[in-house]
CSV table of C-alpha atoms and ligand atoms in Angstrom, one decimal:
chain,number,residue,atom,x,y,z
X,1,MET,CA,36.3,-42.5,-11.5
X,2,LEU,CA,33.0,-42.7,-9.7
X,3,THR,CA,32.2,-40.1,-7.1
X,4,PRO,CA,32.2,-42.0,-3.8
X,5,LEU,CA,28.9,-42.3,-1.9
X,6,ILE,CA,28.9,-42.1,1.9
X,7,ALA,CA,25.5,-42.6,3.4
X,8,GLY,CA,24.4,-42.5,7.0
X,9,ASN,CA,21.5,-44.8,8.0
X,10,TRP,CA,20.2,-43.4,11.3
X,11,LYS,CA,17.8,-46.4,11.7
X,12,MET,CA,15.2,-45.8,14.5
X,13,ASN,CA,17.3,-43.4,16.4
X,14,THR,CA,17.2,-39.7,17.4
X,15,THR,CA,14.4,-37.5,18.5
X,16,LEU,CA,13.8,-34.4,16.4
X,17,HIS,CA,15.9,-32.3,18.8
X,18,GLU,CA,18.8,-34.8,18.6
X,19,GLY,CA,18.5,-35.1,14.8
X,20,VAL,CA,18.7,-31.4,14.4
X,21,GLU,CA,21.7,-31.2,16.6
X,22,LEU,CA,23.4,-33.9,14.6
X,23,VAL,CA,22.7,-32.2,11.3
X,24,MET,CA,24.0,-28.9,12.5
X,25,GLY,CA,27.2,-30.6,13.5
X,26,LEU,CA,27.5,-32.3,10.1
X,27,ARG,CA,26.8,-29.0,8.2
X,28,GLU,CA,29.6,-27.3,10.1
X,29,ARG,CA,32.1,-30.1,9.6
X,30,LEU,CA,31.2,-30.9,5.9
X,31,LYS,CA,31.3,-27.3,4.5
X,32,GLY,CA,32.8,-27.3,1.1
X,33,VAL,CA,33.0,-31.1,0.7
X,34,ASP,CA,32.4,-31.8,-3.0
X,35,SER,CA,34.5,-34.8,-3.9
X,36,VAL,CA,32.2,-37.2,-2.1
X,37,GLU,CA,28.4,-37.5,-2.3
X,38,VAL,CA,27.1,-37.4,1.3
X,39,VAL,CA,23.7,-38.7,2.1
X,40,ILE,CA,21.8,-39.1,5.4
X,41,ALA,CA,18.7,-41.2,6.1
X,42,PRO,CA,16.9,-40.0,9.2
X,43,PRO,CA,13.6,-41.4,10.3
X,44,PHE,CA,10.5,-40.5,8.2
X,45,THR,CA,9.1,-38.1,10.8
X,46,MET,CA,12.0,-35.6,10.5
X,47,LEU,CA,12.8,-35.8,6.8
X,48,GLN,CA,10.9,-32.6,5.9
X,49,HIS,CA,12.4,-30.6,8.8
X,50,ILE,CA,15.9,-31.8,8.1
X,51,SER,CA,15.5,-31.1,4.4
X,52,HIS,CA,15.3,-27.4,5.1
X,53,LEU,CA,18.3,-27.5,7.4
X,54,ILE,CA,20.5,-29.0,4.6
X,55,ALA,CA,19.2,-27.0,1.7
X,56,ASP,CA,22.4,-25.0,1.2
X,57,SER,CA,24.8,-27.8,2.2
X,58,PRO,CA,26.4,-30.7,0.3
X,59,ILE,CA,24.3,-33.2,2.3
X,60,LYS,CA,21.5,-35.0,0.5
X,61,LEU,CA,18.5,-36.8,2.0
X,62,ALA,CA,17.4,-40.4,1.8
X,63,ALA,CA,14.6,-42.4,3.3
X,64,GLN,CA,15.1,-45.7,5.0
X,65,ASN,CA,12.3,-47.5,3.3
X,66,VAL,CA,9.4,-46.9,0.9
X,67,PHE,CA,6.2,-48.6,-0.4
X,68,TRP,CA,5.7,-49.4,-4.1
X,69,GLU,CA,2.1,-48.3,-4.6
X,70,LYS,CA,1.4,-44.7,-5.6
X,71,LYS,CA,-1.4,-44.1,-3.0
X,72,GLY,CA,-4.4,-45.7,-1.4
X,73,ALA,CA,-5.4,-47.9,1.5
X,74,TYR,CA,-2.0,-48.9,2.8
X,75,THR,CA,-2.0,-47.9,6.4
X,76,GLY,CA,1.4,-47.0,7.8
X,77,GLU,CA,3.2,-46.9,4.4
X,78,VAL,CA,4.9,-44.0,2.6
X,79,SER,CA,5.0,-43.6,-1.2
X,80,VAL,CA,7.9,-42.4,-3.5
X,81,GLU,CA,5.9,-39.2,-4.3
X,82,MET,CA,5.6,-38.4,-0.6
X,83,LEU,CA,9.4,-38.9,-0.1
X,84,LYS,CA,10.1,-36.6,-3.0
X,85,ASP,CA,7.9,-34.0,-1.4
X,86,THR,CA,10.1,-34.0,1.6
X,87,GLY,CA,13.2,-33.4,-0.5
X,88,CYS,CA,14.6,-37.0,-0.6
X,89,LYS,CA,16.8,-38.0,-3.5
X,90,TYR,CA,17.5,-41.6,-2.4
X,91,ALA,CA,15.8,-44.4,-0.6
X,92,ILE,CA,17.4,-47.4,1.1
X,93,ILE,CA,15.6,-50.6,0.3
X,94,GLY,CA,16.1,-54.2,1.3
X,95,HIS,CA,18.1,-53.6,4.4
X,96,SER,CA,18.7,-56.8,6.3
X,97,GLU,CA,16.8,-55.5,9.3
X,98,ARG,CA,13.7,-55.1,7.0
X,99,ARG,CA,14.3,-58.5,5.4
X,100,GLU,CA,14.7,-60.3,8.8
X,101,ILE,CA,12.3,-58.4,11.1
X,102,PHE,CA,9.6,-57.3,8.6
X,103,LYS,CA,9.9,-60.3,6.3
X,104,GLU,CA,10.7,-58.4,3.1
X,105,THR,CA,11.7,-60.6,0.2
X,106,ASP,CA,13.7,-60.3,-3.0
X,107,GLU,CA,10.4,-59.8,-4.8
X,108,THR,CA,9.2,-56.9,-2.6
X,109,VAL,CA,12.7,-55.3,-2.8
X,110,ASN,CA,12.4,-55.5,-6.6
X,111,LYS,CA,8.9,-53.9,-6.5
X,112,LYS,CA,10.3,-51.0,-4.4
X,113,ALA,CA,13.3,-50.6,-6.8
X,114,MET,CA,10.9,-50.4,-9.8
X,115,ALA,CA,8.6,-47.9,-8.0
X,116,LEU,CA,11.6,-45.7,-7.1
X,117,LEU,CA,12.8,-45.7,-10.7
X,118,ARG,CA,9.2,-45.0,-12.0
X,119,ASP,CA,8.7,-42.0,-9.7
X,120,GLY,CA,12.2,-40.6,-9.7
X,121,LEU,CA,14.2,-41.5,-6.6
X,122,LYS,CA,17.6,-43.4,-6.5
X,123,PRO,CA,17.6,-46.8,-4.9
X,124,ILE,CA,20.3,-47.9,-2.5
X,125,VAL,CA,19.7,-51.7,-2.5
X,126,CYS,CA,21.1,-53.6,0.5
X,127,VAL,CA,22.3,-57.2,0.2
X,128,GLY,CA,24.4,-59.4,2.4
X,129,GLU,CA,24.9,-62.9,3.9
X,130,THR,CA,24.4,-64.3,7.4
X,131,LEU,CA,27.3,-65.7,9.4
X,132,ALA,CA,26.0,-69.2,8.8
X,133,GLU,CA,25.9,-68.6,5.0
X,134,ARG,CA,29.5,-67.3,5.1
X,135,GLU,CA,30.6,-70.3,7.0
X,136,GLN,CA,28.9,-72.6,4.5
X,137,GLY,CA,30.8,-70.8,1.7
X,138,VAL,CA,27.6,-69.6,0.0
X,139,THR,CA,28.3,-65.8,0.4
X,140,LEU,CA,28.7,-65.0,-3.3
X,141,LYS,CA,25.8,-67.2,-4.4
X,142,LYS,CA,23.5,-65.5,-1.9
X,143,VAL,CA,24.6,-61.9,-2.6
X,144,LYS,CA,24.5,-62.4,-6.4
X,145,ALA,CA,21.0,-63.8,-6.2
X,146,GLN,CA,19.9,-60.8,-4.2
X,147,VAL,CA,21.4,-58.3,-6.6
X,148,LYS,CA,20.0,-60.2,-9.6
X,149,ALA,CA,16.5,-60.2,-8.1
X,150,ALA,CA,16.6,-56.5,-7.1
X,151,LEU,CA,17.7,-55.4,-10.6
X,152,SER,CA,15.3,-57.7,-12.4
X,153,GLY,CA,13.3,-55.8,-15.0
X,154,VAL,CA,15.5,-52.8,-14.8
X,155,SER,CA,16.3,-51.7,-18.4
X,156,GLY,CA,19.5,-50.3,-19.8
X,157,GLY,CA,20.5,-46.9,-18.5
X,158,ALA,CA,18.2,-47.0,-15.5
X,159,VAL,CA,20.7,-49.1,-13.7
X,160,ARG,CA,22.9,-46.0,-13.3
X,161,GLU,CA,20.5,-44.7,-10.7
X,162,PHE,CA,21.3,-47.6,-8.4
X,163,ALA,CA,23.8,-48.0,-5.6
X,164,VAL,CA,24.3,-51.5,-4.2
X,165,ALA,CA,25.2,-51.7,-0.5
X,166,TYR,CA,27.0,-54.9,0.5
X,167,GLU,CA,26.2,-55.3,4.2
X,168,PRO,CA,27.3,-58.7,5.7
X,169,ILE,CA,24.7,-59.3,8.4
X,170,TRP,CA,27.3,-60.6,10.9
X,171,ALA,CA,29.1,-57.2,10.6
X,172,ILE,CA,26.1,-55.0,11.3
X,173,GLY,CA,26.1,-53.3,14.7
X,174,THR,CA,28.6,-55.9,15.9
X,175,GLY,CA,31.8,-53.9,15.8
X,176,LYS,CA,33.2,-56.7,13.6
X,177,ASN,CA,33.6,-55.3,10.1
X,178,ALA,CA,34.5,-57.4,7.1
X,179,THR,CA,38.2,-57.0,6.3
X,180,SER,CA,39.0,-54.9,3.3
X,181,ALA,CA,39.9,-58.1,1.4
X,182,GLU,CA,36.7,-59.9,2.4
X,183,ALA,CA,34.6,-57.0,1.3
X,184,GLU,CA,36.6,-56.5,-1.9
X,185,GLU,CA,36.0,-60.1,-3.0
X,186,VAL,CA,32.2,-59.7,-2.7
X,187,HIS,CA,32.2,-56.2,-4.3
X,188,GLY,CA,34.2,-57.5,-7.2
X,189,ALA,CA,31.6,-60.3,-7.7
X,190,ILE,CA,28.7,-57.8,-7.5
X,191,ARG,CA,30.4,-55.6,-10.1
X,192,GLU,CA,31.0,-58.5,-12.4
X,193,LEU,CA,27.4,-59.5,-12.2
X,194,ILE,CA,26.2,-56.0,-13.0
X,195,PHE,CA,28.5,-56.0,-16.0
X,196,GLU,CA,27.0,-59.3,-17.1
X,197,MET,CA,23.5,-58.0,-16.8
X,198,PHE,CA,23.9,-54.5,-18.3
X,199,ASP,CA,25.9,-52.6,-21.0
X,200,ALA,CA,29.3,-51.6,-19.8
X,201,GLU,CA,28.7,-47.9,-20.3
X,202,PHE,CA,25.8,-48.1,-17.7
X,203,ALA,CA,27.2,-50.8,-15.4
X,204,LYS,CA,30.4,-48.9,-14.8
X,205,GLU,CA,28.3,-46.1,-13.1
X,206,VAL,CA,26.8,-48.3,-10.4
X,207,ARG,CA,28.4,-47.7,-7.1
X,208,VAL,CA,28.9,-50.7,-4.8
X,209,ILE,CA,29.3,-49.5,-1.2
X,210,TYR,CA,30.1,-51.4,2.0
X,211,GLY,CA,28.2,-51.4,5.2
X,212,GLY,CA,28.7,-53.1,8.6
X,213,SER,CA,30.6,-51.6,11.5
X,214,VAL,CA,32.2,-48.8,9.3
X,215,LYS,CA,34.1,-46.5,11.7
X,216,PRO,CA,36.7,-43.8,11.4
X,217,ASP,CA,39.5,-46.3,12.0
X,218,ASN,CA,38.6,-48.8,9.2
X,219,ILE,CA,37.2,-46.5,6.5
X,220,ASP,CA,40.6,-45.6,5.1
X,221,SER,CA,41.6,-49.2,4.3
X,222,LEU,CA,38.2,-50.1,3.0
X,223,MET,CA,38.2,-47.1,0.6
X,224,ALA,CA,41.6,-48.2,-0.8
X,225,GLU,CA,40.0,-51.2,-2.4
X,226,PRO,CA,39.3,-50.7,-6.1
X,227,ASN,CA,35.7,-52.0,-6.0
X,228,ILE,CA,34.6,-50.2,-2.8
X,229,ASP,CA,32.9,-47.0,-3.9
X,230,GLY,CA,31.7,-45.8,-0.6
X,231,ALA,CA,30.0,-46.8,2.7
X,232,LEU,CA,26.6,-47.2,4.3
X,233,VAL,CA,27.2,-46.3,7.9
X,234,GLY,CA,24.9,-47.1,10.9
X,235,GLY,CA,26.1,-46.4,14.4
X,236,ALA,CA,28.9,-44.1,13.5
X,237,SER,CA,26.6,-41.9,11.5
X,238,LEU,CA,24.9,-40.8,14.7
X,239,LYS,CA,28.1,-38.9,15.8
X,240,ALA,CA,28.8,-35.9,13.7
X,241,ALA,CA,32.6,-36.1,14.3
X,242,ASP,CA,32.8,-39.8,13.4
X,243,PHE,CA,30.6,-39.5,10.3
X,244,ALA,CA,32.5,-36.4,9.1
X,245,ARG,CA,35.8,-38.3,9.5
X,246,ILE,CA,34.4,-41.2,7.5
X,247,VAL,CA,33.3,-38.8,4.7
X,248,MET,CA,36.8,-37.3,4.7
X,249,PHE,CA,38.5,-40.8,4.3
X,250,GLN,CA,42.1,-41.0,3.2
X,251,PRO,CA,42.6,-44.3,1.3
X,252,VAL,CA,45.7,-46.2,2.6
M,1,13P,P1,26.5,-50.3,11.7
M,1,13P,O1,27.4,-49.3,11.0
M,1,13P,O2,26.0,-49.8,13.0
M,1,13P,O3,27.1,-51.7,11.8
M,1,13P,O4,25.2,-50.5,10.7
M,1,13P,C1,25.4,-50.8,9.4
M,1,13P,C2,24.1,-50.7,8.7
M,1,13P,O5,23.2,-51.5,8.9
M,1,13P,C3,23.9,-49.5,7.8
M,1,13P,O6,22.8,-49.7,7.0
């Protein structure tokens, strides 16, 4: 049984003051949680500070993005090594907002994945279809192509470091989550693909998590599905009580 992964993607939200308050609320509520891996991804500017605040708690730190080069003339970018310095253990890559607004591609997502593996952070790779793609019936084709591209060149056991986040774009920030059954169908296909690409002993350790309007009132049914190993939470991760409730899901 995989340890579920619940990650909070704060996106471009919270001042330092608000971020600290949120973390203190989470620390209090998540004391002693050990059956779930809890990760938060605050903005770059407060990673270092928050890292100290969560040092003796079950909460781990993630970045929302990373650049693949080690160092040099890349104005505005942040390397894996720099993220490790702040205490990060994970980095989210390929979020649909980065693909859509910042024109990231399957190829750059793969470069980021390889850089994270090379320098020792765990990638959380986001994939997902638009509403138009779902309506055209190409959801599985799109998502599988994204996963395949992101994991291209990853060898053997390294795949264990990955989590894949299925985030249907039409469900992000809309309040309209995929139903458990809709999510389960895509998660099953992603799992199957990973088993086709890698040895079963490694493939079985890859967590496939769901994102898109995850809230306290839908997490329990999502987590009851066999192929949903956790959640990537946006809006609801900005409220300590809601995020803590999501971490303490009760599958039904
Ligand atoms: P919401 O939970 O706000 O829909 O955001 C999901 C998401 O994009 C997490 O990465």
